[in-house]
PDB file of C-alpha atoms and ligand atoms in Angstrom:
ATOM      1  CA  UNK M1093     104.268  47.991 -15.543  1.00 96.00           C
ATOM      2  CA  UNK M1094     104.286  43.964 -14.937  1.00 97.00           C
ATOM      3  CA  UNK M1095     101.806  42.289 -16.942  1.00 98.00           C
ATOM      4  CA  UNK M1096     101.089  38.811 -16.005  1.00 98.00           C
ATOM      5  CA  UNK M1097      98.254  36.810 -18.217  1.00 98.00           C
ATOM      6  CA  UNK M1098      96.362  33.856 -16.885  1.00 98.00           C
ATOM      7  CA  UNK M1099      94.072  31.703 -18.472  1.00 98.00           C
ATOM      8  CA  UNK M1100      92.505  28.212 -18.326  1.00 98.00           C
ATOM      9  CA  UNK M1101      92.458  26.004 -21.358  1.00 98.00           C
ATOM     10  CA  UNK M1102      91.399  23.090 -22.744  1.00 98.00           C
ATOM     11  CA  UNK M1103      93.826  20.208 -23.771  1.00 98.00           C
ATOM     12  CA  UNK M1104      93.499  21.478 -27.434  1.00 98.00           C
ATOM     13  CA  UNK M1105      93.468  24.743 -26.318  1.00 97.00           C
ATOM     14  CA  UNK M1106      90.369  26.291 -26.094  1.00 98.00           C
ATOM     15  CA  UNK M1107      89.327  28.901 -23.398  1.00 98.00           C
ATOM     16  CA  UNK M1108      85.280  27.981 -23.809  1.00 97.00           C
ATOM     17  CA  UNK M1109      83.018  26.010 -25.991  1.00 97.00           C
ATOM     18  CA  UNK M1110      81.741  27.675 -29.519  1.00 95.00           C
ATOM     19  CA  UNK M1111      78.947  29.156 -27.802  1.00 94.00           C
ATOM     20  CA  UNK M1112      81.204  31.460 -25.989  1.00 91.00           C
ATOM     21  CA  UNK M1113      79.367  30.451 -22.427  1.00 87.00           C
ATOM     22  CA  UNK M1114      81.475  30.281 -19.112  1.00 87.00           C
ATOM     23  CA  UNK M1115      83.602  26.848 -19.069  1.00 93.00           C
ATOM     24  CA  UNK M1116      84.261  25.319 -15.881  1.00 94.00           C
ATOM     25  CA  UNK M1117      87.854  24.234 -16.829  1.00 97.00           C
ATOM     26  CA  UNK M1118      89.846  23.801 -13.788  1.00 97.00           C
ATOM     27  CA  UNK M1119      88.773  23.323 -10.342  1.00 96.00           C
ATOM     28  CA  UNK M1120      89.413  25.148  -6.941  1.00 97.00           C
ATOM     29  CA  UNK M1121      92.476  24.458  -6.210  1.00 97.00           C
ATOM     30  CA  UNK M1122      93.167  26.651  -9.435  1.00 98.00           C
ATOM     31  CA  UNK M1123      90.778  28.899  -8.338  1.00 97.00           C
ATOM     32  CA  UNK M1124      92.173  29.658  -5.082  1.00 98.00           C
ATOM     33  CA  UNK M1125      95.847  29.922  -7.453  1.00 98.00           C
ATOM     34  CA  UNK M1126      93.841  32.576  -9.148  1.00 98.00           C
ATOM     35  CA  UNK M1127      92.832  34.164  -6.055  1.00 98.00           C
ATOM     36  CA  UNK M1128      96.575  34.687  -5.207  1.00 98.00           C
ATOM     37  CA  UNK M1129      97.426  36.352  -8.622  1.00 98.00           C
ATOM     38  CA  UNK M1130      94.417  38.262  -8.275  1.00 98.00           C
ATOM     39  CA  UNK M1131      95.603  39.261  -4.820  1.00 98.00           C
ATOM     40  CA  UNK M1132      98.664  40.627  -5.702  1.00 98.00           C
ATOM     41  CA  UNK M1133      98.165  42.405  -8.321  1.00 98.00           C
ATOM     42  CA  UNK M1134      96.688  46.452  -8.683  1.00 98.00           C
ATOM     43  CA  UNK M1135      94.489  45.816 -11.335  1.00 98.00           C
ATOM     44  CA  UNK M1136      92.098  43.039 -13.328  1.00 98.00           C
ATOM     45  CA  UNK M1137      91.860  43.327 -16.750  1.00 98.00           C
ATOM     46  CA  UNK M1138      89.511  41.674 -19.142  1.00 98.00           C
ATOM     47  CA  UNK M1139      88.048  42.130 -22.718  1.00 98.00           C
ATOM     48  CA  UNK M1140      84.299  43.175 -23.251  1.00 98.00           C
ATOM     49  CA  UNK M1141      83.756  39.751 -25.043  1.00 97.00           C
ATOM     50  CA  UNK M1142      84.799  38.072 -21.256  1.00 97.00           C
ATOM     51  CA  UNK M1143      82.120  40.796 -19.867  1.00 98.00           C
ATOM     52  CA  UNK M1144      79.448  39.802 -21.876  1.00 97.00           C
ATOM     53  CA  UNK M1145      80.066  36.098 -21.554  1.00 95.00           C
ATOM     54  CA  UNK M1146      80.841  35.333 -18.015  1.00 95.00           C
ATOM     55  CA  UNK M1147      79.665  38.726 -16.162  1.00 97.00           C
ATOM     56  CA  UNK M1148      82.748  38.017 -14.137  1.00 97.00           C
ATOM     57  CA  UNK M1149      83.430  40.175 -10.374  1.00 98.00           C
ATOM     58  CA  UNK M1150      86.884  39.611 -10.906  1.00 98.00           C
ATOM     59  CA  UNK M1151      87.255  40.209  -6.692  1.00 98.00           C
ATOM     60  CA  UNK M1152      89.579  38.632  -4.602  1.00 98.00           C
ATOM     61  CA  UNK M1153      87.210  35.653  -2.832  1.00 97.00           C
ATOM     62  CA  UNK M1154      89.531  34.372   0.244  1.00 97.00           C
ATOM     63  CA  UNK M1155      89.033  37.221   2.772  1.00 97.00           C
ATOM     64  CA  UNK M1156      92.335  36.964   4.410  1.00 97.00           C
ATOM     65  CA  UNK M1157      93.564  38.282   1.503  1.00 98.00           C
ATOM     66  CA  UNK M1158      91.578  41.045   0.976  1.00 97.00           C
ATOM     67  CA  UNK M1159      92.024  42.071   4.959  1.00 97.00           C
ATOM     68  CA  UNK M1160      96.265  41.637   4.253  1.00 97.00           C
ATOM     69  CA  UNK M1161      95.770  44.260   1.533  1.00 97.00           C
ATOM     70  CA  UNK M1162      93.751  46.301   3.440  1.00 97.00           C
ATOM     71  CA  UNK M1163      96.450  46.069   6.045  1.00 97.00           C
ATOM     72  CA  UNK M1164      98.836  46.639   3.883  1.00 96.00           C
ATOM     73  CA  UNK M1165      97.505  50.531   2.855  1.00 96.00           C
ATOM     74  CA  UNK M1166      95.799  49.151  -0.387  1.00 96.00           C
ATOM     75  CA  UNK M1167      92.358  48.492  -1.999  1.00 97.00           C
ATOM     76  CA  UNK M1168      90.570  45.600  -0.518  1.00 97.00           C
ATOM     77  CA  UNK M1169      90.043  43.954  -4.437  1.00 98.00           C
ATOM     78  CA  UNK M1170      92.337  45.302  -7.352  1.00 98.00           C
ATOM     79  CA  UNK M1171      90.752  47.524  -9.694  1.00 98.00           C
ATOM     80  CA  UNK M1172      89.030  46.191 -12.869  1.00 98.00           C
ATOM     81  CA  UNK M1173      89.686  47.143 -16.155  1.00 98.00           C
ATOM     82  CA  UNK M1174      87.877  46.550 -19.237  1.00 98.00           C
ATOM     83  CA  UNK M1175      88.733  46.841 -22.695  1.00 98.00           C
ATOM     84  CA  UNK M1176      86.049  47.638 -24.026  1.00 98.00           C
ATOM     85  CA  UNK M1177      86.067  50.370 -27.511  1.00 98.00           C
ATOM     86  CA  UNK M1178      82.551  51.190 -27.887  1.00 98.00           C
ATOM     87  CA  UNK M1179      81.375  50.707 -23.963  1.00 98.00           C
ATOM     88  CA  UNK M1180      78.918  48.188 -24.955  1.00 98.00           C
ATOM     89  CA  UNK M1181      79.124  46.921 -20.945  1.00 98.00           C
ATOM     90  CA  UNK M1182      76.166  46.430 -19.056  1.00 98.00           C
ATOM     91  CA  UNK M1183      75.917  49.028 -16.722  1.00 97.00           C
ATOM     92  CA  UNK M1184      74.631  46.537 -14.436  1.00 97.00           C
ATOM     93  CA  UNK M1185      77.489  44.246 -15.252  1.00 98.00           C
ATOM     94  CA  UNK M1186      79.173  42.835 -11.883  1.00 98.00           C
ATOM     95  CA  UNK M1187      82.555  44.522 -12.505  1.00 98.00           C
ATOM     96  CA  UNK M1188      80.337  47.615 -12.286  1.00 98.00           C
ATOM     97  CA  UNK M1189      79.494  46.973  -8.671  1.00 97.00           C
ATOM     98  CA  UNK M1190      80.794  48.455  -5.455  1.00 96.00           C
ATOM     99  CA  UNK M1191      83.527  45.900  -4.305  1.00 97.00           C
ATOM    100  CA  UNK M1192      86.275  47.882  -6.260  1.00 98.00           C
ATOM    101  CA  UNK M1193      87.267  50.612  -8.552  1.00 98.00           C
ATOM    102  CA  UNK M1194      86.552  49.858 -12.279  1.00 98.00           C
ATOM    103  CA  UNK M1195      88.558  51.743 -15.460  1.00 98.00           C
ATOM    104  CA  UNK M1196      86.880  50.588 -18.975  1.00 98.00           C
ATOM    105  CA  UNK M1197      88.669  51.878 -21.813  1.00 98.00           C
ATOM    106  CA  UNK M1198      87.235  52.907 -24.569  1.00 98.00           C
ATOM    107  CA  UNK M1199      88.604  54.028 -27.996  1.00 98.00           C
ATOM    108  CA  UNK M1200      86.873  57.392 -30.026  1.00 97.00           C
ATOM    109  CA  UNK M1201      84.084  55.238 -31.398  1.00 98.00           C
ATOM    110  CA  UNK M1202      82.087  55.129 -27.834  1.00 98.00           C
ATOM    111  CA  UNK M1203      79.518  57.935 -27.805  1.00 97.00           C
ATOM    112  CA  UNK M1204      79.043  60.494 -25.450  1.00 97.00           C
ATOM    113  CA  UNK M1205      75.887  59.276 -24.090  1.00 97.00           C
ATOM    114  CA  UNK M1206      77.658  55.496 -23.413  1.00 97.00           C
ATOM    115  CA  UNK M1207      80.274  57.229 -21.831  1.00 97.00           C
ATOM    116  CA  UNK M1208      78.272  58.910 -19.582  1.00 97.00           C
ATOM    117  CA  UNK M1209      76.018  55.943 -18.754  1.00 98.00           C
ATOM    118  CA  UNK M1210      79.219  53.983 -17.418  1.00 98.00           C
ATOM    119  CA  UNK M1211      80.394  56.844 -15.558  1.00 98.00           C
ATOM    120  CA  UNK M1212      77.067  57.186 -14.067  1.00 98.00           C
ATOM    121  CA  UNK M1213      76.980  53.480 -13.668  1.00 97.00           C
ATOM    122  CA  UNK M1214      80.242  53.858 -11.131  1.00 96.00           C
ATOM    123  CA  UNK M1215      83.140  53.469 -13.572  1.00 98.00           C
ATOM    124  CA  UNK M1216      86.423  55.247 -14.896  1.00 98.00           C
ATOM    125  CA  UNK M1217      86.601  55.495 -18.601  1.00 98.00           C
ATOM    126  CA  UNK M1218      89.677  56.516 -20.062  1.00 98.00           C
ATOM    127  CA  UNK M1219      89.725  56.948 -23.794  1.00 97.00           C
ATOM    128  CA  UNK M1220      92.518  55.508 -25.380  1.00 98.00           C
ATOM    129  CA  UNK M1221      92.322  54.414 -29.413  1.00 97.00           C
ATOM    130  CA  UNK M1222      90.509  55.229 -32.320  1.00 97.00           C
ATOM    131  CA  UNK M1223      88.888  52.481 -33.584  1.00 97.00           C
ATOM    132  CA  UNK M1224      89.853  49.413 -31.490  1.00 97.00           C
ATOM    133  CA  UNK M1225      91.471  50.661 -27.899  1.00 98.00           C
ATOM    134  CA  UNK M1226      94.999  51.313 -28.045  1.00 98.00           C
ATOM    135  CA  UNK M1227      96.307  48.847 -25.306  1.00 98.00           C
ATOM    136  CA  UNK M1228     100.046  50.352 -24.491  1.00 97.00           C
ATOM    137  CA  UNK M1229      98.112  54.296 -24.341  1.00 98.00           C
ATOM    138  CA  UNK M1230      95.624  52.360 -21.999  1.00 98.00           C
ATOM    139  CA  UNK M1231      98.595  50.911 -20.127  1.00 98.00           C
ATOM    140  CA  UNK M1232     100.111  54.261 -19.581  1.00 97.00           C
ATOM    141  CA  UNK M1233      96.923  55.449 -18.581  1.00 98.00           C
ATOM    142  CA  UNK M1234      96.422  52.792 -15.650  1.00 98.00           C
ATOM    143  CA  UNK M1235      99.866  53.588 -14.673  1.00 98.00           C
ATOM    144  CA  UNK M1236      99.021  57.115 -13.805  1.00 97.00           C
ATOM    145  CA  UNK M1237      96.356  55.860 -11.738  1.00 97.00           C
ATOM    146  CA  UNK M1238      98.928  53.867  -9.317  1.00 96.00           C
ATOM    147  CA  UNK M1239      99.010  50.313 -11.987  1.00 98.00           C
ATOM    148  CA  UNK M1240     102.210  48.695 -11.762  1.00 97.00           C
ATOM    149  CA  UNK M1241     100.991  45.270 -11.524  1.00 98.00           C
ATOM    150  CA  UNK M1242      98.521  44.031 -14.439  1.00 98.00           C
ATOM    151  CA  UNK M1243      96.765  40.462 -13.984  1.00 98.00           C
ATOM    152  CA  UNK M1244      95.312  39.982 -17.608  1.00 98.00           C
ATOM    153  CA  UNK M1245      92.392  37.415 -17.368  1.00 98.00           C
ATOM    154  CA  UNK M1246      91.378  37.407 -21.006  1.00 92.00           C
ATOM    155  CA  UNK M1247      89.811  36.157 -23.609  1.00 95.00           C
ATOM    156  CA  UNK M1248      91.420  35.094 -26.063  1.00 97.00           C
ATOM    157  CA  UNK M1249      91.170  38.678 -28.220  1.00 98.00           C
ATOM    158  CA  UNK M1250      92.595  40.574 -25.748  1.00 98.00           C
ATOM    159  CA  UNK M1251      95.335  38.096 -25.031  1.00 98.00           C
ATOM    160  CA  UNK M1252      96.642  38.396 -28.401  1.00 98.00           C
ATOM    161  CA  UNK M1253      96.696  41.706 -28.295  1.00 98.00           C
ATOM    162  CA  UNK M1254      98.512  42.208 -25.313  1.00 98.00           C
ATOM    163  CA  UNK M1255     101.046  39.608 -26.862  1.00 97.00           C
ATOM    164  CA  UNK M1256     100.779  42.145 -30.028  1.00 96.00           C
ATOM    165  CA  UNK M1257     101.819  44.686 -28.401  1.00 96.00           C
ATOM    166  CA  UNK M1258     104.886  43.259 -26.430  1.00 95.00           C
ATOM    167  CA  UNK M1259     103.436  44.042 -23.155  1.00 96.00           C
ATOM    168  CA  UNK M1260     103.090  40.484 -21.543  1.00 97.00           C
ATOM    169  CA  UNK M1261     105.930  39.669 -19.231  1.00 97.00           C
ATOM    170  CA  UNK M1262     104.255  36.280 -17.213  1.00 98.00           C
ATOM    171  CA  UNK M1263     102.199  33.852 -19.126  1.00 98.00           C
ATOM    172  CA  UNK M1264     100.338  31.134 -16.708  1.00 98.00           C
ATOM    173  CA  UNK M1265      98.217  28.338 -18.533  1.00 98.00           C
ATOM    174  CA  UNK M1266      96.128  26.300 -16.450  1.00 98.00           C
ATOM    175  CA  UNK M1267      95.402  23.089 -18.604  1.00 98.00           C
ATOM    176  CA  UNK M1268      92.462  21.348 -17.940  1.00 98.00           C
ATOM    177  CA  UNK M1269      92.076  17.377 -19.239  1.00 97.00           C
ATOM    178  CA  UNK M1270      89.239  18.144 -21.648  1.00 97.00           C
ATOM    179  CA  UNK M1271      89.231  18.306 -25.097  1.00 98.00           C
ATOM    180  CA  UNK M1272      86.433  21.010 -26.210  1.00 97.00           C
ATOM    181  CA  UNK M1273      86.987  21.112 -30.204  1.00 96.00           C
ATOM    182  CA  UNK M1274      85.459  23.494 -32.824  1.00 95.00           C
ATOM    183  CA  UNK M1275      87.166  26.258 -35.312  1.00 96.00           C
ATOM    184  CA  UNK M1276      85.163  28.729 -33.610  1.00 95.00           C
ATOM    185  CA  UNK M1277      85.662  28.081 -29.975  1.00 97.00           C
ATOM    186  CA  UNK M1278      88.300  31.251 -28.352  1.00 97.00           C
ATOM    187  CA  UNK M1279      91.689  29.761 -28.035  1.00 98.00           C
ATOM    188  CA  UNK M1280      94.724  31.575 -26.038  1.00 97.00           C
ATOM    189  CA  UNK M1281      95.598  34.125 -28.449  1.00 97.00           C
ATOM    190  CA  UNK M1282      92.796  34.741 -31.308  1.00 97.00           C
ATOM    191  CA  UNK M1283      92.662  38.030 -33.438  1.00 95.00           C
ATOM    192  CA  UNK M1284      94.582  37.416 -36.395  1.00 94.00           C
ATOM    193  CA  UNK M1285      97.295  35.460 -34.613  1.00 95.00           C
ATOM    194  CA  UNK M1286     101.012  35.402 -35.607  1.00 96.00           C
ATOM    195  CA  UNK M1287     102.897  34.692 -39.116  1.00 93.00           C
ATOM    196  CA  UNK M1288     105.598  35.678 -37.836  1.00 90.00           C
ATOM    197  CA  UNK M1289     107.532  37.402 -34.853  1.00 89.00           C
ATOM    198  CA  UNK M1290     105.836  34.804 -32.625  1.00 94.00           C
ATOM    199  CA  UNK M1291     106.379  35.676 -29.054  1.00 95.00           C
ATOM    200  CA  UNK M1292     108.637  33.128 -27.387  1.00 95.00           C
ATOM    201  CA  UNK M1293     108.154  32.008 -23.879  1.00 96.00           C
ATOM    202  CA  UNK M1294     110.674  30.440 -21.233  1.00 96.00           C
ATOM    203  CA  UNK M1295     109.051  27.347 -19.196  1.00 97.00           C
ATOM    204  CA  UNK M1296     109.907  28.759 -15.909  1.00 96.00           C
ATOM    205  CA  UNK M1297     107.604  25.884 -13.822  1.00 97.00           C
ATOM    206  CA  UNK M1298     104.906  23.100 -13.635  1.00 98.00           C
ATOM    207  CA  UNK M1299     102.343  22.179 -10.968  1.00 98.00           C
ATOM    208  CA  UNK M1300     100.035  19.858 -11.113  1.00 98.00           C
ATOM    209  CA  UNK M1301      95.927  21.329  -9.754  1.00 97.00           C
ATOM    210  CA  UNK M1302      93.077  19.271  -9.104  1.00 93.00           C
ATOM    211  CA  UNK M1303      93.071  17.344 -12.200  1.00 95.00           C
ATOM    212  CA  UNK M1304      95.053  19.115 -14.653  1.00 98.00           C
ATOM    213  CA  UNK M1305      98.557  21.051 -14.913  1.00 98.00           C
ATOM    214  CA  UNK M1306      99.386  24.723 -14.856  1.00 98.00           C
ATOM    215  CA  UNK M1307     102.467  25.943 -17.027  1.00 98.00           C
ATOM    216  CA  UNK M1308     104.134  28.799 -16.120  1.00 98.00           C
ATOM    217  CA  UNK M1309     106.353  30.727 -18.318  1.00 98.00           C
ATOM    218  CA  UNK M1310     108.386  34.588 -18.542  1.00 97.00           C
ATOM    219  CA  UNK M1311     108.041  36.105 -21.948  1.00 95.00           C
ATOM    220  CA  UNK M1312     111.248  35.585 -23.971  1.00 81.00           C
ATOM    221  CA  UNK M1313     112.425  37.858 -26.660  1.00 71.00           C
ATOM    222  CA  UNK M1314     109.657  38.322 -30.084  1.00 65.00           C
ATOM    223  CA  UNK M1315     111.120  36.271 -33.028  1.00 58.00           C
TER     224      UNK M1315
HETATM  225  N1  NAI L2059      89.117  29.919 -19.547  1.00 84.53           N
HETATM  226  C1  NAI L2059      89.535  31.112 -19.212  1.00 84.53           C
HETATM  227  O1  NAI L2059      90.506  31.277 -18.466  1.00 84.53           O
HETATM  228  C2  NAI L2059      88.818  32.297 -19.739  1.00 84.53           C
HETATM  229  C3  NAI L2059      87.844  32.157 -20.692  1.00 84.53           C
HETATM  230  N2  NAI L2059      87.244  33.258 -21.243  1.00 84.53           N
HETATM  231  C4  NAI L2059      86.295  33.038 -22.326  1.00 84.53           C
HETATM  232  O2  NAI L2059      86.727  33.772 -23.478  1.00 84.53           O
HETATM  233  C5  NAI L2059      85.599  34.188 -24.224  1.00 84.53           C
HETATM  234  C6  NAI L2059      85.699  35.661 -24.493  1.00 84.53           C
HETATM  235  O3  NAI L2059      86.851  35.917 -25.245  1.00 84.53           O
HETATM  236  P1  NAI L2059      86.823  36.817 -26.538  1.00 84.53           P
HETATM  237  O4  NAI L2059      85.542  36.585 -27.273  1.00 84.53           O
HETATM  238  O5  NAI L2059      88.092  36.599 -27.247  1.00 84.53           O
HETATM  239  O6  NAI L2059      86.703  38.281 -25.957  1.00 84.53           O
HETATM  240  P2  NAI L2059      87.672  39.206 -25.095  1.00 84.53           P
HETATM  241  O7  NAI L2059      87.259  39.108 -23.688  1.00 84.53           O
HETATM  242  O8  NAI L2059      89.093  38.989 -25.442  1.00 84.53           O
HETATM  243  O9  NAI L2059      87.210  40.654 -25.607  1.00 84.53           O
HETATM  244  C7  NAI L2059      87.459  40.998 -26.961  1.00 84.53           C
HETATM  245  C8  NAI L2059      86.726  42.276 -27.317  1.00 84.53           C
HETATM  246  O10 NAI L2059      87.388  43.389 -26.699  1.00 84.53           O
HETATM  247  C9  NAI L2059      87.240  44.523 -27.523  1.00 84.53           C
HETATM  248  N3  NAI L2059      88.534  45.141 -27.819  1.00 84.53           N
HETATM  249  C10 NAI L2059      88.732  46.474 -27.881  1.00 84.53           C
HETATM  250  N4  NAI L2059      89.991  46.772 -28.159  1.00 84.53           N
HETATM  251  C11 NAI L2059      90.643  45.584 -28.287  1.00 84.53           C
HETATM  252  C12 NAI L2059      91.977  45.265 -28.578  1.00 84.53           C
HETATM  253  N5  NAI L2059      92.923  46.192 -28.779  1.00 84.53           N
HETATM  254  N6  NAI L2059      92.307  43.959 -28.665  1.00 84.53           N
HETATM  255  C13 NAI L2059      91.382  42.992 -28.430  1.00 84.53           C
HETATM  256  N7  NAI L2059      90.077  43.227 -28.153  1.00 84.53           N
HETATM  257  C14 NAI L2059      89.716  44.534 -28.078  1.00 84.53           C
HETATM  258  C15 NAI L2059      86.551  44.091 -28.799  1.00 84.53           C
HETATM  259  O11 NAI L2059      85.179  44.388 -28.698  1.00 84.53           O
HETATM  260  C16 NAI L2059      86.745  42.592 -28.789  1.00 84.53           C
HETATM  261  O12 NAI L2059      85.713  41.925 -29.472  1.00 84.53           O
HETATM  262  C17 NAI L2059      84.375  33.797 -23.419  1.00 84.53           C
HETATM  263  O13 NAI L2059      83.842  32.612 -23.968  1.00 84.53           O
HETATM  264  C18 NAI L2059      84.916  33.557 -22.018  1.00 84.53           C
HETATM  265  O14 NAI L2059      84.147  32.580 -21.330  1.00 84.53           O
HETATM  266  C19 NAI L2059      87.555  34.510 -20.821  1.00 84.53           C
HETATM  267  C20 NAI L2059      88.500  34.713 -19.855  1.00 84.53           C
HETATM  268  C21 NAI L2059      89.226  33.624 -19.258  1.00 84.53           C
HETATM  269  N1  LIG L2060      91.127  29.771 -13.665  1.00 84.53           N
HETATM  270  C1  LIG L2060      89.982  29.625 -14.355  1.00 84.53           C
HETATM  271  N2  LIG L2060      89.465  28.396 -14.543  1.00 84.53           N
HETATM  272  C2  LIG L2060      88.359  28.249 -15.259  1.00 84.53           C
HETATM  273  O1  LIG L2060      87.872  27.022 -15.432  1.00 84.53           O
HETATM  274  C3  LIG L2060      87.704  29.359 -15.805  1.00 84.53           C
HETATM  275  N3  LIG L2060      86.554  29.216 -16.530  1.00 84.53           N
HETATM  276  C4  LIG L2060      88.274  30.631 -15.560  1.00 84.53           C
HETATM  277  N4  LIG L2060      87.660  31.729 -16.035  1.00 84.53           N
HETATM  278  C5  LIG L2060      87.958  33.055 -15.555  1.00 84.53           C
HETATM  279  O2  LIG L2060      87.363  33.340 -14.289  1.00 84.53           O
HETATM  280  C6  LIG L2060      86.537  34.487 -14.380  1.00 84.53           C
HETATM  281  C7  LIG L2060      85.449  34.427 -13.313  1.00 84.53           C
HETATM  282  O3  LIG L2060      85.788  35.341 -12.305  1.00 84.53           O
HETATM  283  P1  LIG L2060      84.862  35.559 -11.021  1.00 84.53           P
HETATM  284  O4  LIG L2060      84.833  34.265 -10.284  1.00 84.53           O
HETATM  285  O5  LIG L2060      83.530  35.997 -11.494  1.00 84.53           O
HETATM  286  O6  LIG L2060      85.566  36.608 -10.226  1.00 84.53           O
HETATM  287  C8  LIG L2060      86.067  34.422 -15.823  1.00 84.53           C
HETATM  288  O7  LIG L2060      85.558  35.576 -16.356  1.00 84.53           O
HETATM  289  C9  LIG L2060      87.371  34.076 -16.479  1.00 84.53           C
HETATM  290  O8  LIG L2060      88.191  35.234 -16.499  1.00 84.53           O
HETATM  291  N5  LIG L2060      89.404  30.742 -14.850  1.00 84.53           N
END
């Protein structure tokens, strides 16, 4: 599987303010670069925390696109995933509605009767983890149902731990010019960070987007 993670931040790095509410951080011309990673890839994925926050659809929004795929033999929109261990999403959430298949995993800790409400709701949930979800056994999961190409949207937990776990192969960075500030505002890669075997990244290109700069890098060997 090819995972490719995209984010917008902040000049000092932040993916949204303190109070974890949806940051407008780039502007459409990043938006419709979003549109065309969205477009090619099989599958969405975000973190619960993402869910709760921004109640994202996570569709493709140019319809041209959506038509080409349909042309093409696929799905209109990619499927969504969400990481999600105890299925605390909404099961009116938007990446619950009807525009495209939806996977949440889950790890053990998600009861029967959450499980079943999401299923009911429309979605897939795969169990995969004990405690926290177990992202490569979530990978190979999606890849049984047709994932080869994995857009990773965020936040900044789930980031990390697809960094953890060595599955990242693309890193995009849209950088917005705002500073946002504050220890507890999500950065790129939260969780408990790195001490050491940081991941290393290869600048592969640079484009400047409405009024910031995206930064676009292949994952280099962990060191
Ligand atoms: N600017 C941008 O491009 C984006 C910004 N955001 C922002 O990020 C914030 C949400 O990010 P976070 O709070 O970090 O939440 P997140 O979206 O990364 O979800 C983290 C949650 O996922 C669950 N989880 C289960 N297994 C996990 C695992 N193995 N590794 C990591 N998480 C696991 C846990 O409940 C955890 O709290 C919001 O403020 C949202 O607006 C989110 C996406 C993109
Ligand atoms: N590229 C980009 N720029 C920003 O300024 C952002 N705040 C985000 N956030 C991401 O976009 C998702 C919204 O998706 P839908 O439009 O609802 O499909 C949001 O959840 C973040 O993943 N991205």
């Amino acid at each position: 599987m090819h995972v490719v993670v995209n984010a917008a931040q902040s000049v000092d790095g932040k993916l949204s303010t303190r109070r974890r509410e949806q940051l407008r951080i780039s502007g459409p011309e990043d938006f419709d670069r979003v549109d065309r990673i969205r477009a090619a890839a099989d599958a969405v994925l975000v973190g619960v925390g993402t869910v709760l926050a921004d109640d994202p659809s996570l569709t493709i929004k140019e319809e041209a696109r959506r038509v080409s795929r349909l042309q093409n033999g696929r799905p209109g929109n990619p499927a969504r995933v969400v990481v999600d261990s105890r299925g605390r999403t909404p099961t009116d959430a938007a990446v619950l509605d009807d525009a495209a298949e939806t996977f949440l995993l889950v790890s053990e800790t998600a009861t029967s009767d959450r499980r079943e409400a999401l299923e009911a709701a429309g979605a897939e949930v795969i169990v995969a983890g004990e405690e926290r979800v177990d992202l490569e056994a979530g990978c190979t999961e999606l890849a049984k149902h047709g994932v080869d190409r994995l857009m990773v949207e965020g936040g900044g937990e789930v980031i990390q731990s697809c960094f953890a776990a060595g599955l990242v192969d693309e890193l995009d960075v849209y950088v917005g010019s705002l500073v946002v500030g504050g220890r507890d505002a999500p950065t790129l890669a939260d969780g408990d960070g790195f001490i050491e075997a940081f991941p290393r990244l290869e600048l592969r290109g640079t484009e400047r987007l409405d009024d910031g700069i995206v930064l676009s890098y292949a994952v280099g060997e962990t060191r």
